[in-house]
Amino acid sequence: MAFFQTPPELPRALDDDALLLRWLRRHMPGDALAVVEPELRAAHGDALALYAASQVDPHEAPRLTSWDAWGKRVDHIELTSLWKKAQRVAAERGVVATAYERKTAEHSRVHQFMLAYVLEPSWHVYSCPLAMTDGAAKTLLASGNAALAERALPRLLSRDPARAWTSGQWMTERTGGSDVAISETLARPRDGGSFTLHGTKWFTSATTSEMALTLARPEGGPPGGSGLALFYVETRDEEGRLNGLQINRLKDKLGTRMVPTAELLLEGTLATPVMGLRDGIKNITPMLALTRTWNSVCAVAAMQKAVGLARDYARKRVAFGATLAHKPLHADTLAWMVAETHGAFCLAFRVVELLGRDEVSVATDAERALLRLLTPIVKLTTGKQAVAVASEALEAFGGAGYVEDTGLPQLLRDAQVLPIWEGTTNVLSLDVLRVLGRGATLAPLRAEIERATASAPSGLEVPARAAREALAHAEAWLADTLQRGHGGGGALEAGARRFALTLGRATELALLVDEAAHAERAGELRLSAVARRFARSAIDLVDDGLVEGDAALILG
């Protein structure tokens, strides 16, 4: 009889994820857990149904119809069938609303992001509009603009799929992505305090959203970032017509292909200022900080999916007389993937935990300082980890990992957006330096790592020491570089990525040691093995011998 390989199955989030429930039961009080755990199990049922639907046509993509049969411009984007299902599930499960309903008080952000974590592997990055919707809700709340909040928030936070809105975030223009200060979009005043926007937004994700927050320069305003203002836009008018928008094209992207990403022409788009007519970049910061947290949680979910599929396949695939799971080298590779994923999980959900405490004003000053420092660090660290784990997962399947029909290449394509969107690794590394340049110090991070490693048992002494020493080396490098004069100059910038990744990986290791020590006291040794495996990967990436001019010499 001919042989046919049994394909891998999606892991069961609450049963196959050894860290998830243990982390929840440690970090959430019983009354909150009694609310959260049943909701996660219900969401997991939705995730399995969505995953099955995604396998019917994994290459389905949104379609743009620019003209109707009689030549009228319509610019209609038809979403995929999976995304339409995801819209309903996301609203009904309150994936955005949960954070604002605060049924679990300071644990509401953990509650929310656990829902996102469970659903993310199944709905082809529907987290994209949800992240921006969450960011828009938080930005409008922080703005003090009661009129806009009253209009938009009931829709952004609705659990009714027929009423719920999502939001876009339009920042990237032809002039560049991260350097938004050189935006070319102009805002022209109208009677009554509203404006019309004129320009091109080169890359707008989730373009089918009902509203968006965007940046534009009021006419006559000064150049640079300070001259930009933050505007609220509804994408359609009361009759359903596009609000001065023209969809030039949908972007043909490497991954996240179900996300309708478009290039927009703004020709008189009616808009309302959110917070005055200056400092738009500063005013959109709440959205950026939150979407970076979403990016991190989604990175961990993507890693967990890749690891789960690879582990399931290793139990089924027989080669050279045994399953791959029983091949020591393959098992070691999978162990590395698990360790990276667990480290990323600990860091991402520590940030989520801090965010929840900050939002209900129970965070200490030290916790708030730690949150500000860790927000760019968690995004840049987990983004790079997700790509590495996805790449290794494809290799774990051999040739099948390279064949589109298996659906496996999507793991790597979708992961690659994570280090790019909402600030590349280099941009966020410089953001870490900016935080430290504004009077902040690494003291909150040092305290966090010392706290997490203080009670490490003997079997975890080596990983605990590796985390502390990596941080100490990073601190020494920063101090030494700054002492050279001129704020460190090019040497500081050249080493920023190594510095930031060291902070991220050292913190991951410390938090993993903390979870492992807690588990070991209960007689569970698996996480201790994970922590030791993670410590054997590169944690300290700082390079004391980096010659500042070498890169220029190499590049000629």
Coordinates of C-alpha atoms in Angstrom, one line a residue:
M1 CA 0.0 0.0 0.0
A2 CA 1.3 3.5 -0.9
F3 CA 2.4 5.6 2.0
F4 CA 0.8 9.0 2.8
Q5 CA 2.2 11.1 5.5
T6 CA -0.3 12.1 8.3
P7 CA -0.2 15.9 8.4
P8 CA 0.4 17.8 11.7
E9 CA -2.5 19.1 13.7
L10 CA -2.9 22.5 15.5
P11 CA -2.1 22.1 19.2
R12 CA -4.8 22.6 21.7
A13 CA -3.9 25.9 23.4
L14 CA -5.1 25.2 26.9
D15 CA -4.1 21.5 27.0
D16 CA -0.9 21.3 24.9
D17 CA 0.6 24.6 26.0
A18 CA 2.5 23.6 29.2
L19 CA 3.2 27.2 30.2
L20 CA -0.1 29.0 29.6
L21 CA -2.3 27.6 32.4
R22 CA 0.5 27.4 34.8
W23 CA 1.3 31.1 34.2
L24 CA -2.3 32.1 34.6
R25 CA -2.9 30.2 37.7
R26 CA 0.2 31.7 39.3
H27 CA -0.4 35.3 38.2
M28 CA -4.2 35.6 38.5
P29 CA -6.2 35.4 41.7
G30 CA -8.9 32.7 41.9
D31 CA -11.9 35.0 41.3
A32 CA -10.3 36.4 38.1
L33 CA -9.2 33.0 36.9
A34 CA -12.8 31.7 37.4
V35 CA -13.9 34.3 34.8
V36 CA -11.0 34.0 32.4
E37 CA -10.5 30.2 32.1
P38 CA -14.0 29.4 30.8
E39 CA -13.8 32.3 28.3
L40 CA -10.5 31.0 27.0
R41 CA -11.9 27.5 26.5
A42 CA -14.9 28.9 24.6
A43 CA -12.5 31.0 22.5
H44 CA -10.4 27.9 21.8
G45 CA -13.5 26.3 20.4
D46 CA -13.9 29.2 18.0
A47 CA -10.2 29.0 17.2
L48 CA -10.5 25.3 16.1
A49 CA -13.5 26.2 13.9
L50 CA -11.7 29.1 12.4
Y51 CA -8.6 27.0 11.8
A52 CA -10.7 24.4 10.0
A53 CA -12.2 27.1 7.8
S54 CA -8.8 28.5 7.0
Q55 CA -7.7 25.1 5.6
V56 CA -10.5 25.2 3.0
D57 CA -8.9 27.9 0.9
P58 CA -5.6 29.0 2.6
H59 CA -4.6 31.2 -0.4
E60 CA -7.8 33.2 -0.4
A61 CA -7.1 37.0 -0.4
P62 CA -9.1 40.2 -0.4
R63 CA -10.2 41.6 -3.8
L64 CA -10.4 45.2 -4.9
T65 CA -13.1 46.1 -7.5
S66 CA -12.3 49.6 -8.7
W67 CA -15.1 50.1 -11.2
D68 CA -18.6 48.7 -11.6
A69 CA -19.9 47.3 -14.9
W70 CA -21.0 50.8 -16.1
G71 CA -17.7 52.6 -15.4
K72 CA -18.5 54.1 -12.1
R73 CA -15.7 54.2 -9.6
V74 CA -16.7 52.0 -6.6
D75 CA -13.4 51.0 -4.9
H76 CA -14.9 48.1 -3.1
I77 CA -12.7 45.6 -1.1
E78 CA -14.2 42.2 -0.6
L79 CA -12.8 40.5 2.5
T80 CA -12.1 36.8 2.7
S81 CA -14.7 34.4 4.1
L82 CA -12.4 33.6 7.0
W83 CA -12.0 37.3 8.0
K84 CA -15.8 37.7 7.9
K85 CA -16.0 34.9 10.4
A86 CA -13.2 36.4 12.5
Q87 CA -15.0 39.7 12.6
R88 CA -18.0 38.0 14.3
V89 CA -15.9 36.0 16.7
A90 CA -13.7 38.9 17.7
A91 CA -16.7 41.1 18.6
E92 CA -18.7 38.4 20.4
R93 CA -15.7 37.3 22.5
G94 CA -14.9 41.0 23.3
V95 CA -11.2 40.7 22.2
V96 CA -11.0 44.5 22.3
A97 CA -13.8 45.3 24.7
T98 CA -12.5 43.0 27.5
A99 CA -9.7 45.4 28.3
Y100 CA -12.1 48.3 28.8
E101 CA -14.9 46.5 30.6
R102 CA -12.4 45.5 33.3
K103 CA -14.3 42.6 34.7
T104 CA -11.0 41.3 36.1
A105 CA -9.7 44.7 37.3
E106 CA -5.9 45.1 36.9
H107 CA -5.9 41.6 35.2
S108 CA -8.1 42.8 32.4
R109 CA -5.2 43.3 29.9
V110 CA -4.0 39.7 30.7
H111 CA -7.5 38.6 30.2
Q112 CA -7.8 40.3 26.8
F113 CA -4.4 39.3 25.5
M114 CA -4.9 35.7 26.5
L115 CA -8.0 35.7 24.3
A116 CA -6.0 37.1 21.5
Y117 CA -3.2 34.6 22.1
V118 CA -5.6 31.7 21.8
L119 CA -7.3 33.0 18.7
E120 CA -4.3 34.3 16.8
P121 CA -3.1 31.1 15.2
S122 CA -6.4 30.5 13.5
W123 CA -7.6 33.7 11.8
H124 CA -4.9 34.8 9.4
V125 CA -3.8 37.9 11.3
Y126 CA -7.2 39.4 12.1
S127 CA -5.3 40.7 15.1
C128 CA -4.1 43.5 12.8
P129 CA -7.3 45.6 12.8
L130 CA -8.0 44.6 16.4
A131 CA -4.6 46.0 17.5
M132 CA -5.3 49.3 15.8
T133 CA -8.9 49.4 17.1
D134 CA -7.6 48.9 20.7
G135 CA -4.9 51.6 20.1
A136 CA -7.5 54.0 18.7
A137 CA -9.8 53.4 21.7
K138 CA -7.0 54.1 24.1
T139 CA -5.8 57.2 22.2
L140 CA -9.3 58.7 22.1
L141 CA -9.7 58.1 25.8
A142 CA -6.4 59.8 26.5
S143 CA -7.2 62.7 24.2
G144 CA -9.9 64.2 26.4
N145 CA -11.9 64.8 23.2
A146 CA -15.3 63.9 24.6
A147 CA -17.2 64.4 21.4
L148 CA -15.0 61.9 19.4
A149 CA -14.9 59.5 22.3
E150 CA -18.7 59.6 22.6
R151 CA -19.1 58.9 18.9
A152 CA -16.5 56.2 18.4
L153 CA -15.9 54.3 21.6
P154 CA -19.3 52.6 21.8
R155 CA -18.7 51.2 18.4
L156 CA -15.0 50.3 18.8
L157 CA -15.8 48.5 22.0
S158 CA -19.1 46.9 21.0
R159 CA -19.7 43.1 21.3
D160 CA -22.4 43.3 18.6
P161 CA -20.9 42.3 15.3
A162 CA -23.5 44.4 13.4
R163 CA -22.5 47.5 15.4
A164 CA -18.8 47.0 16.1
W165 CA -16.2 49.1 14.3
T166 CA -12.5 48.5 13.7
S167 CA -10.0 51.3 13.2
G168 CA -7.1 51.8 10.8
Q169 CA -3.8 53.7 11.4
W170 CA -2.6 55.7 8.5
M171 CA 1.0 56.9 8.9
T172 CA 3.2 55.5 6.2
E173 CA 3.7 57.7 3.2
R174 CA 6.0 57.6 0.1
T175 CA 8.5 59.7 2.0
G176 CA 9.2 56.8 4.4
G177 CA 7.8 54.7 7.2
S178 CA 9.5 55.3 10.5
D179 CA 10.4 59.0 9.7
V180 CA 6.8 60.2 9.8
A181 CA 7.9 63.8 10.5
I182 CA 8.4 64.4 6.8
S183 CA 4.7 63.6 6.0
E184 CA 3.4 65.3 2.8
T185 CA -0.3 65.0 3.7
L186 CA -1.9 68.5 4.1
A187 CA -4.9 69.4 6.2
R188 CA -6.9 72.4 5.0
P189 CA -9.4 74.1 7.4
R190 CA -13.1 74.2 6.8
D191 CA -15.8 76.2 8.6
G192 CA -16.8 74.7 11.9
G193 CA -13.4 73.4 12.9
S194 CA -13.2 70.4 10.6
F195 CA -10.5 69.9 7.9
T196 CA -10.0 68.2 4.6
L197 CA -7.0 66.0 4.0
H198 CA -5.0 65.8 0.8
G199 CA -2.1 63.4 0.1
T200 CA -1.2 59.8 -0.3
K201 CA -1.0 57.1 2.4
W202 CA 1.3 54.5 0.9
F203 CA 0.6 51.6 3.3
T204 CA -2.7 51.4 5.2
S205 CA -3.5 48.1 6.9
A206 CA -7.0 46.9 7.4
T207 CA -8.3 49.5 5.0
T208 CA -11.9 48.3 5.3
S209 CA -12.1 49.7 8.8
E210 CA -14.9 52.2 9.6
M211 CA -12.5 54.8 10.9
A212 CA -8.8 55.7 11.2
L213 CA -6.4 57.9 13.0
T214 CA -3.9 59.6 10.8
L215 CA -1.3 62.3 10.7
A216 CA -1.4 65.4 8.5
R217 CA 0.2 68.9 8.5
P218 CA -2.2 71.8 8.8
E219 CA -1.6 74.4 6.1
G220 CA 0.9 76.9 7.3
G221 CA 2.1 74.7 10.1
P222 CA 5.9 74.3 10.8
P223 CA 8.0 71.5 9.3
G224 CA 9.0 68.5 11.2
G225 CA 7.1 66.3 13.7
S226 CA 5.9 69.1 15.9
G227 CA 4.0 70.6 12.9
L228 CA 1.9 67.4 12.4
A229 CA -1.6 67.0 13.9
L230 CA -3.5 63.9 14.7
F231 CA -6.8 63.5 12.9
Y232 CA -9.9 61.3 13.2
V233 CA -11.4 60.1 9.9
E234 CA -14.5 58.0 9.2
T235 CA -13.9 56.1 6.0
R236 CA -17.5 56.5 4.7
D237 CA -20.3 59.0 4.9
E238 CA -23.9 58.4 6.1
E239 CA -24.8 57.1 2.6
G240 CA -21.9 54.6 2.6
R241 CA -19.8 56.5 0.1
L242 CA -16.1 56.7 0.5
N243 CA -15.1 59.9 2.4
G244 CA -12.9 61.6 -0.2
L245 CA -10.8 58.5 -0.5
Q246 CA -9.5 56.6 -3.6
I247 CA -8.0 53.2 -3.3
N248 CA -5.1 53.1 -5.7
R249 CA -4.3 49.4 -5.2
L250 CA -4.1 46.6 -2.7
K251 CA -0.5 45.8 -1.7
D252 CA 0.9 42.5 -3.0
K253 CA 2.8 41.5 0.2
L254 CA 5.1 38.6 1.2
G255 CA 2.8 37.6 4.0
T256 CA -0.4 38.6 5.9
R257 CA -2.1 38.2 2.6
M258 CA -5.6 38.2 4.1
V259 CA -5.0 41.7 5.6
P260 CA -6.4 44.2 3.1
T261 CA -3.5 46.6 2.9
A262 CA -4.0 49.5 0.5
E263 CA -2.4 52.6 -1.0
L264 CA -4.9 55.5 -0.5
L265 CA -5.3 58.8 -2.2
L266 CA -6.8 61.4 0.1
E267 CA -8.7 64.0 -2.0
G268 CA -10.7 66.2 0.4
T269 CA -11.1 63.6 3.1
L270 CA -13.2 65.1 5.9
A271 CA -11.3 64.9 9.2
T272 CA -11.5 66.2 12.7
P273 CA -8.5 67.1 14.9
V274 CA -8.2 64.9 17.9
M275 CA -5.9 67.0 20.1
G276 CA -5.1 70.4 18.7
L277 CA -3.1 71.2 15.6
R278 CA 0.4 70.2 16.7
D279 CA 2.4 67.3 18.2
G280 CA 0.5 64.6 16.3
I281 CA 3.3 62.1 16.7
K282 CA 3.3 62.6 20.5
N283 CA -0.5 62.4 20.6
I284 CA -0.6 59.1 18.7
T285 CA 1.9 57.5 21.1
P286 CA -0.7 55.6 23.1
M287 CA -1.7 53.8 20.0
L288 CA 1.9 52.9 19.0
A289 CA 2.7 51.6 22.5
L290 CA -0.3 49.4 22.5
T291 CA 0.1 48.1 19.0
R292 CA 3.7 47.1 19.8
T293 CA 2.3 45.1 22.7
W294 CA -0.1 43.4 20.3
N295 CA 2.8 42.7 18.0
S296 CA 4.6 40.9 20.8
V297 CA 1.7 38.8 21.9
C298 CA 1.0 37.8 18.3
A299 CA 4.7 36.9 17.8
V300 CA 4.5 34.5 20.8
A301 CA 1.2 33.0 19.5
A302 CA 2.9 32.5 16.1
M303 CA 5.8 30.8 17.7
Q304 CA 3.6 28.6 19.7
K305 CA 1.7 27.5 16.6
A306 CA 5.0 26.8 14.7
V307 CA 6.4 24.8 17.7
G308 CA 3.1 22.9 18.2
L309 CA 2.8 21.9 14.6
A310 CA 6.5 20.8 14.4
R311 CA 6.2 18.8 17.7
D312 CA 3.0 17.0 16.5
Y313 CA 4.7 16.2 13.2
A314 CA 7.8 14.9 15.0
R315 CA 5.6 12.3 16.8
K316 CA 4.1 11.1 13.5
R317 CA 7.0 11.3 11.0
V318 CA 9.1 8.2 10.8
A319 CA 12.6 8.4 9.3
F320 CA 15.5 5.9 9.6
G321 CA 13.5 3.6 11.8
A322 CA 12.1 5.9 14.4
T323 CA 9.9 9.0 14.8
L324 CA 11.7 12.3 14.6
A325 CA 10.7 12.9 18.2
H326 CA 13.1 10.1 19.2
K327 CA 16.0 11.5 17.2
P328 CA 18.3 13.3 19.6
L329 CA 19.4 16.0 17.2
H330 CA 15.8 16.7 16.1
A331 CA 14.7 16.7 19.7
D332 CA 17.5 19.2 20.6
T333 CA 16.3 21.5 17.8
L334 CA 12.7 21.3 19.0
A335 CA 13.9 22.0 22.5
W336 CA 15.6 25.2 21.3
M337 CA 12.3 26.3 19.6
V338 CA 10.3 25.6 22.8
A339 CA 12.9 27.6 24.9
E340 CA 12.7 30.6 22.6
T341 CA 8.9 30.5 22.7
H342 CA 8.7 30.2 26.5
G343 CA 11.1 33.0 27.0
A344 CA 9.1 35.2 24.6
F345 CA 5.9 34.3 26.4
C346 CA 7.2 35.3 29.8
L347 CA 8.4 38.7 28.6
A348 CA 5.3 39.5 26.5
F349 CA 2.9 38.7 29.3
R350 CA 5.0 40.5 31.9
V351 CA 4.6 43.6 29.8
V352 CA 0.9 42.9 29.5
E353 CA 0.6 42.4 33.2
L354 CA 2.4 45.8 33.8
L355 CA 0.1 47.5 31.2
G356 CA -3.0 46.3 33.0
R357 CA -1.7 47.6 36.4
D358 CA -0.8 50.9 34.9
E359 CA -4.2 51.4 33.3
V360 CA -6.1 51.0 36.6
S361 CA -3.5 53.2 38.5
V362 CA -2.2 50.5 40.8
A363 CA 1.3 50.3 39.2
T364 CA 4.2 51.7 41.2
D365 CA 6.5 54.3 39.8
A366 CA 9.1 51.6 39.3
E367 CA 6.6 49.4 37.4
R368 CA 5.6 52.3 35.1
A369 CA 9.3 53.0 34.4
L370 CA 9.8 49.3 33.7
L371 CA 6.8 49.3 31.3
R372 CA 8.1 52.2 29.3
L373 CA 11.5 50.6 29.0
L374 CA 10.2 47.2 28.1
T375 CA 7.6 48.2 25.5
P376 CA 10.1 48.7 22.6
I377 CA 12.3 45.9 24.0
V378 CA 9.6 43.3 24.0
K379 CA 8.5 44.1 20.5
L380 CA 12.0 44.0 18.9
T381 CA 13.0 40.9 20.8
T382 CA 10.0 38.8 20.1
G383 CA 9.8 39.9 16.5
K384 CA 13.2 38.5 15.8
Q385 CA 12.5 35.3 17.7
A386 CA 9.3 34.7 15.8
V387 CA 11.1 34.7 12.4
A388 CA 13.9 32.4 13.7
V389 CA 11.4 29.9 15.1
A390 CA 9.2 30.0 12.0
S391 CA 12.2 29.4 9.8
E392 CA 13.3 26.5 12.0
A393 CA 9.8 25.1 12.0
L394 CA 9.7 24.9 8.2
E395 CA 13.1 23.1 8.2
A396 CA 11.6 20.6 10.7
F397 CA 9.2 19.5 8.0
G398 CA 11.8 19.1 5.4
G399 CA 10.5 19.5 1.8
A400 CA 6.9 19.7 3.0
G401 CA 7.8 22.9 4.8
Y402 CA 8.6 24.5 1.5
V403 CA 5.4 23.5 -0.4
E404 CA 2.6 25.9 -0.5
D405 CA -0.2 23.3 -0.4
T406 CA 0.8 22.3 3.1
G407 CA 0.1 25.8 4.4
L408 CA 3.4 25.7 6.2
P409 CA 5.3 28.5 4.3
Q410 CA 2.7 30.9 5.6
L411 CA 4.2 30.5 9.1
L412 CA 7.4 32.2 7.9
R413 CA 5.7 34.7 5.5
D414 CA 3.5 36.0 8.3
A415 CA 6.2 36.0 10.9
Q416 CA 8.4 38.3 8.8
V417 CA 6.0 41.3 9.3
L418 CA 6.6 41.2 13.1
P419 CA 10.1 42.8 13.1
I420 CA 8.9 45.3 10.5
W421 CA 5.5 46.6 11.5
E422 CA 5.3 49.3 14.2
G423 CA 9.0 50.0 14.1
T424 CA 11.9 47.9 12.8
T425 CA 14.5 46.3 15.1
N426 CA 16.9 49.2 14.5
V427 CA 14.3 51.9 15.0
L428 CA 13.1 50.4 18.3
S429 CA 16.7 49.9 19.5
L430 CA 17.2 53.6 19.0
D431 CA 13.9 54.2 20.9
V432 CA 15.4 52.3 23.9
L433 CA 18.4 54.7 23.8
R434 CA 16.0 57.7 23.6
V435 CA 14.2 56.5 26.7
L436 CA 17.5 56.2 28.6
G437 CA 18.5 59.6 27.2
R438 CA 15.5 61.3 28.8
G439 CA 16.7 60.7 32.3
A440 CA 15.5 57.1 32.6
T441 CA 18.0 54.4 33.8
L442 CA 18.3 50.7 33.7
A443 CA 17.6 50.5 37.5
P444 CA 14.0 49.2 37.0
L445 CA 15.2 46.5 34.7
R446 CA 18.0 45.6 37.0
A447 CA 15.6 45.3 39.9
E448 CA 13.3 43.1 37.8
I449 CA 16.0 40.7 36.8
E450 CA 17.3 40.5 40.4
R451 CA 13.8 39.9 41.7
A452 CA 13.2 37.2 39.2
T453 CA 16.4 35.3 39.8
A454 CA 16.7 35.8 43.6
S455 CA 15.1 32.5 44.6
A456 CA 16.7 30.3 41.9
P457 CA 17.4 26.8 43.2
S458 CA 20.8 25.2 42.6
G459 CA 19.8 23.7 39.2
L460 CA 19.0 27.2 37.9
E461 CA 22.0 29.0 39.3
V462 CA 23.8 29.1 35.9
P463 CA 20.8 30.5 34.0
A464 CA 20.2 33.1 36.8
R465 CA 23.8 34.2 36.7
A466 CA 23.8 34.4 32.9
A467 CA 20.8 36.8 33.0
R468 CA 22.4 39.0 35.7
E469 CA 25.8 39.1 34.0
A470 CA 24.3 39.9 30.6
L471 CA 22.5 42.9 32.1
A472 CA 25.7 44.0 33.9
H473 CA 27.7 43.8 30.7
A474 CA 25.1 45.9 28.9
E475 CA 25.1 48.5 31.6
A476 CA 28.9 48.6 31.6
W477 CA 29.0 49.0 27.8
L478 CA 26.5 51.8 27.9
A479 CA 28.4 53.7 30.6
D480 CA 31.7 53.2 28.8
T481 CA 30.4 54.3 25.4
L482 CA 28.8 57.4 26.9
Q483 CA 32.0 58.3 28.7
R484 CA 33.8 58.5 25.3
G485 CA 32.1 61.9 24.8
H486 CA 29.5 63.3 22.5
G487 CA 26.9 61.0 23.9
G488 CA 28.7 58.0 22.6
G489 CA 28.5 59.2 19.0
G490 CA 28.3 56.6 16.2
A491 CA 29.6 53.8 18.5
L492 CA 26.4 54.1 20.6
E493 CA 24.1 53.9 17.6
A494 CA 26.1 51.1 16.0
G495 CA 25.8 49.0 19.1
A496 CA 22.2 49.8 19.9
R497 CA 20.7 46.6 18.4
R498 CA 23.1 44.3 20.3
F499 CA 22.4 46.3 23.5
A500 CA 18.6 46.2 23.2
L501 CA 18.5 42.5 22.3
T502 CA 20.7 41.7 25.2
L503 CA 18.3 43.6 27.5
G504 CA 15.4 41.7 26.0
R505 CA 16.9 38.2 26.1
A506 CA 18.4 38.7 29.6
T507 CA 14.9 39.7 30.9
E508 CA 13.3 36.7 29.2
L509 CA 15.8 34.4 30.8
A510 CA 15.3 35.9 34.2
L511 CA 11.5 35.7 34.0
L512 CA 11.8 32.1 32.7
V513 CA 14.0 31.2 35.7
D514 CA 11.4 32.7 38.0
E515 CA 8.6 30.6 36.5
A516 CA 10.8 27.5 36.5
A517 CA 11.8 28.0 40.2
H518 CA 8.1 28.3 41.1
A519 CA 7.3 25.2 39.2
E520 CA 10.3 23.3 40.7
R521 CA 9.1 24.1 44.2
A522 CA 5.9 22.3 43.2
G523 CA 7.9 19.3 42.0
E524 CA 7.7 20.1 38.3
L525 CA 11.1 20.1 36.5
R526 CA 10.2 20.7 32.9
L527 CA 10.5 24.5 33.0
S528 CA 13.9 24.2 34.7
A529 CA 15.1 22.3 31.7
V530 CA 13.6 24.9 29.4
A531 CA 15.4 27.7 31.3
R532 CA 18.7 25.8 31.1
R533 CA 18.3 25.3 27.4
F534 CA 17.5 29.0 26.8
A535 CA 20.6 30.0 28.7
R536 CA 22.7 28.0 26.3
S537 CA 21.6 30.2 23.5
A538 CA 23.1 33.6 23.0
I539 CA 21.9 35.9 25.7
D540 CA 24.7 38.6 25.9
L541 CA 25.1 40.1 22.4
V542 CA 27.0 43.2 23.4
D543 CA 30.3 43.6 21.5
D544 CA 32.9 45.6 23.4
G545 CA 35.3 45.3 20.5
L546 CA 33.0 46.8 17.8
V547 CA 35.1 49.1 15.7
E548 CA 32.9 52.0 14.7
G549 CA 34.3 52.6 11.3
D550 CA 34.3 48.9 10.2
A551 CA 30.8 48.9 8.8
A552 CA 31.5 51.8 6.6
L553 CA 34.8 50.2 5.5
I554 CA 33.0 46.9 4.8
L555 CA 30.3 48.6 2.8
G556 CA 32.8 50.6 0.8

